[in-house]
PDB file of C-alpha atoms in Angstrom:
ATOM      1  CA  ASP T   1      55.447 -22.673  85.346  1.00 86.00           C
ATOM      2  CA  VAL T   2      58.346 -22.490  82.960  1.00 92.00           C
ATOM      3  CA  GLN T   3      61.134 -25.022  82.666  1.00 95.00           C
ATOM      4  CA  LEU T   4      64.519 -24.124  81.231  1.00 96.00           C
ATOM      5  CA  GLN T   5      67.324 -26.458  80.225  1.00 96.00           C
ATOM      6  CA  ALA T   6      70.745 -24.983  79.536  1.00 97.00           C
ATOM      7  CA  SER T   7      73.428 -26.833  77.619  1.00 98.00           C
ATOM      8  CA  GLY T   8      76.521 -26.278  75.536  1.00 98.00           C
ATOM      9  CA  GLY T   9      79.145 -25.428  78.113  1.00 98.00           C
ATOM     10  CA  GLY T  10      82.616 -26.879  78.020  1.00 98.00           C
ATOM     11  CA  LEU T  11      86.319 -26.224  78.043  1.00 98.00           C
ATOM     12  CA  VAL T  12      87.784 -23.920  75.430  1.00 98.00           C
ATOM     13  CA  GLN T  13      91.039 -22.047  74.964  1.00 98.00           C
ATOM     14  CA  ALA T  14      91.143 -18.284  75.200  1.00 98.00           C
ATOM     15  CA  GLY T  15      90.050 -16.792  71.903  1.00 98.00           C
ATOM     16  CA  GLY T  16      87.797 -19.731  71.170  1.00 98.00           C
ATOM     17  CA  SER T  17      84.025 -19.970  70.850  1.00 98.00           C
ATOM     18  CA  LEU T  18      81.120 -21.780  72.425  1.00 98.00           C
ATOM     19  CA  ARG T  19      77.411 -21.762  71.777  1.00 98.00           C
ATOM     20  CA  LEU T  20      75.051 -22.155  74.707  1.00 98.00           C
ATOM     21  CA  SER T  21      71.473 -23.313  74.237  1.00 98.00           C
ATOM     22  CA  CYS T  22      68.464 -22.810  76.484  1.00 97.00           C
ATOM     23  CA  ALA T  23      65.395 -24.948  75.798  1.00 96.00           C
ATOM     24  CA  VAL T  24      62.218 -23.404  77.202  1.00 94.00           C
ATOM     25  CA  SER T  25      59.022 -25.323  77.931  1.00 92.00           C
ATOM     26  CA  GLY T  26      55.888 -25.172  80.042  1.00 88.00           C
ATOM     27  CA  ASP T  27      54.425 -21.846  78.982  1.00 80.00           C
ATOM     28  CA  THR T  28      54.070 -19.633  75.973  1.00 76.00           C
ATOM     29  CA  PHE T  29      57.557 -18.699  74.949  1.00 74.00           C
ATOM     30  CA  ASP T  30      56.755 -15.126  74.019  1.00 79.00           C
ATOM     31  CA  HIS T  31      55.388 -14.307  77.477  1.00 87.00           C
ATOM     32  CA  TYR T  32      58.910 -13.937  78.793  1.00 92.00           C
ATOM     33  CA  ALA T  33      62.241 -12.301  78.326  1.00 94.00           C
ATOM     34  CA  ILE T  34      64.930 -14.966  78.332  1.00 95.00           C
ATOM     35  CA  GLY T  35      68.291 -14.092  79.764  1.00 96.00           C
ATOM     36  CA  TRP T  36      71.702 -15.575  80.303  1.00 98.00           C
ATOM     37  CA  PHE T  37      73.396 -15.028  83.625  1.00 98.00           C
ATOM     38  CA  ARG T  38      76.693 -16.258  84.964  1.00 98.00           C
ATOM     39  CA  GLN T  39      78.333 -16.802  88.302  1.00 98.00           C
ATOM     40  CA  ALA T  40      82.029 -17.257  88.831  1.00 97.00           C
ATOM     41  CA  PRO T  41      83.449 -18.749  92.043  1.00 92.00           C
ATOM     42  CA  GLY T  42      83.410 -16.169  94.822  1.00 95.00           C
ATOM     43  CA  LYS T  43      81.504 -13.650  92.735  1.00 96.00           C
ATOM     44  CA  GLU T  44      77.904 -12.549  92.537  1.00 96.00           C
ATOM     45  CA  ARG T  45      75.648 -13.663  89.741  1.00 97.00           C
ATOM     46  CA  GLU T  46      75.549 -11.179  86.882  1.00 97.00           C
ATOM     47  CA  GLY T  47      73.380 -10.662  83.861  1.00 97.00           C
ATOM     48  CA  VAL T  48      75.158 -11.369  80.581  1.00 98.00           C
ATOM     49  CA  SER T  49      72.539 -10.982  77.879  1.00 97.00           C
ATOM     50  CA  CYS T  50      68.754 -10.975  77.524  1.00 97.00           C
ATOM     51  CA  ILE T  51      66.249 -11.047  74.705  1.00 95.00           C
ATOM     52  CA  THR T  52      62.515 -10.727  74.313  1.00 92.00           C
ATOM     53  CA  SER T  53      60.526 -11.843  71.299  1.00 82.00           C
ATOM     54  CA  ARG T  54      57.891  -9.144  71.781  1.00 82.00           C
ATOM     55  CA  ASP T  55      60.046  -6.572  70.026  1.00 82.00           C
ATOM     56  CA  ASP T  56      63.422  -8.300  69.603  1.00 81.00           C
ATOM     57  CA  THR T  57      64.892  -6.087  72.303  1.00 91.00           C
ATOM     58  CA  THR T  58      68.272  -7.286  73.541  1.00 95.00           C
ATOM     59  CA  TYR T  59      70.585  -6.455  76.391  1.00 96.00           C
ATOM     60  CA  TYR T  60      74.305  -7.113  76.704  1.00 97.00           C
ATOM     61  CA  ALA T  61      76.601  -6.528  79.633  1.00 97.00           C
ATOM     62  CA  ASP T  62      79.436  -4.169  78.733  1.00 97.00           C
ATOM     63  CA  SER T  63      81.947  -6.941  79.350  1.00 97.00           C
ATOM     64  CA  VAL T  64      80.549  -9.078  76.514  1.00 98.00           C
ATOM     65  CA  LYS T  65      79.436  -6.501  73.952  1.00 98.00           C
ATOM     66  CA  GLY T  66      80.912  -7.234  70.548  1.00 98.00           C
ATOM     67  CA  ARG T  67      81.850 -10.793  71.541  1.00 98.00           C
ATOM     68  CA  PHE T  68      78.573 -12.475  72.515  1.00 98.00           C
ATOM     69  CA  THR T  69      75.379 -12.657  70.478  1.00 98.00           C
ATOM     70  CA  ILE T  70      71.989 -13.735  71.794  1.00 97.00           C
ATOM     71  CA  SER T  71      69.312 -15.104  69.499  1.00 96.00           C
ATOM     72  CA  MET T  72      66.055 -16.978  69.713  1.00 93.00           C
ATOM     73  CA  ASP T  73      64.241 -19.574  67.664  1.00 93.00           C
ATOM     74  CA  ASN T  74      60.523 -19.219  68.336  1.00 89.00           C
ATOM     75  CA  ALA T  75      59.702 -22.425  66.487  1.00 90.00           C
ATOM     76  CA  LYS T  76      62.004 -24.407  68.761  1.00 92.00           C
ATOM     77  CA  ASN T  77      61.321 -22.413  71.936  1.00 92.00           C
ATOM     78  CA  ALA T  78      65.055 -21.979  72.315  1.00 95.00           C
ATOM     79  CA  VAL T  79      67.458 -19.168  73.045  1.00 96.00           C
ATOM     80  CA  TYR T  80      71.122 -19.291  72.117  1.00 98.00           C
ATOM     81  CA  LEU T  81      74.194 -17.450  73.281  1.00 98.00           C
ATOM     82  CA  GLN T  82      77.036 -17.446  70.772  1.00 98.00           C
ATOM     83  CA  MET T  83      80.219 -16.633  72.648  1.00 98.00           C
ATOM     84  CA  ASN T  84      83.259 -15.651  70.606  1.00 98.00           C
ATOM     85  CA  SER T  85      86.704 -14.414  71.582  1.00 98.00           C
ATOM     86  CA  LEU T  86      86.329 -16.019  74.969  1.00 98.00           C
ATOM     87  CA  LYS T  87      88.539 -14.789  77.774  1.00 98.00           C
ATOM     88  CA  PRO T  88      89.595 -16.510  80.998  1.00 97.00           C
ATOM     89  CA  GLU T  89      87.391 -14.052  82.889  1.00 97.00           C
ATOM     90  CA  ASP T  90      84.356 -15.486  81.082  1.00 98.00           C
ATOM     91  CA  LYS T  91      84.795 -18.685  83.068  1.00 98.00           C
ATOM     92  CA  ALA T  92      81.655 -19.261  85.120  1.00 98.00           C
ATOM     93  CA  VAL T  93      78.539 -21.331  85.456  1.00 98.00           C
ATOM     94  CA  TYR T  94      76.023 -19.954  82.968  1.00 98.00           C
ATOM     95  CA  TYR T  95      72.308 -20.032  83.716  1.00 98.00           C
ATOM     96  CA  CYS T  96      69.277 -19.169  81.635  1.00 96.00           C
ATOM     97  CA  ASN T  97      66.338 -17.354  83.160  1.00 96.00           C
ATOM     98  CA  ALA T  98      62.785 -16.453  82.170  1.00 95.00           C
ATOM     99  CA  ALA T  99      61.458 -13.142  83.483  1.00 94.00           C
ATOM    100  CA  PRO T 100      58.482 -10.958  82.616  1.00 91.00           C
ATOM    101  CA  ASP T 101      60.683  -8.362  80.911  1.00 91.00           C
ATOM    102  CA  ILE T 102      64.228  -7.170  80.369  1.00 90.00           C
ATOM    103  CA  TYR T 103      65.354  -5.115  83.350  1.00 90.00           C
ATOM    104  CA  HIS T 104      68.216  -2.659  83.551  1.00 87.00           C
ATOM    105  CA  PRO T 105      70.235  -3.942  85.229  1.00 89.00           C
ATOM    106  CA  PRO T 106      69.014  -7.528  84.863  1.00 92.00           C
ATOM    107  CA  ARG T 107      67.490  -8.958  88.010  1.00 92.00           C
ATOM    108  CA  THR T 108      69.614 -11.769  89.400  1.00 91.00           C
ATOM    109  CA  SER T 109      66.753 -13.323  91.355  1.00 91.00           C
ATOM    110  CA  GLY T 110      63.144 -14.088  90.625  1.00 91.00           C
ATOM    111  CA  GLY T 111      61.565 -15.567  87.553  1.00 93.00           C
ATOM    112  CA  TYR T 112      62.385 -19.099  86.475  1.00 95.00           C
ATOM    113  CA  TRP T 113      65.860 -20.591  86.376  1.00 96.00           C
ATOM    114  CA  GLY T 114      67.390 -23.545  84.653  1.00 93.00           C
ATOM    115  CA  GLN T 115      70.323 -25.563  85.898  1.00 94.00           C
ATOM    116  CA  GLY T 116      73.690 -24.135  85.017  1.00 95.00           C
ATOM    117  CA  THR T 117      76.204 -25.159  82.405  1.00 98.00           C
ATOM    118  CA  GLN T 118      79.904 -24.766  83.119  1.00 98.00           C
ATOM    119  CA  VAL T 119      82.077 -22.689  80.816  1.00 98.00           C
ATOM    120  CA  THR T 120      85.818 -22.931  81.367  1.00 98.00           C
ATOM    121  CA  VAL T 121      88.294 -20.846  79.390  1.00 98.00           C
ATOM    122  CA  SER T 122      91.946 -21.751  79.605  1.00 97.00           C
ATOM    123  CA  SER T 123      94.641 -19.155  79.073  1.00 92.00           C
TER     124      SER T 123
END
């Protein structure tokens, strides 16, 4: 099994930045693609960004391209999501997920999930 621990959420003004962290444990880190997903109240969960260490492939949702950057630190078994130019519509609970690969579109179920971290963007 894989355990994931997300952190780094908080309250920020529109235009501000946050950096989310996902600590991964329990299995070999490079066996999985690690993704960030989010779910806003009343909306379905959506894939935000994913990365795999096998070939450094990344995925970004159109809504975050150019603003968010995903990265991984293999030595620390951690994946980060740098979120810049945040908008009120980015407000959601953000989850990290471990899946066998990056899927297009990202699969919003299956794999391993961590607990969420709340991101709130004030206008």
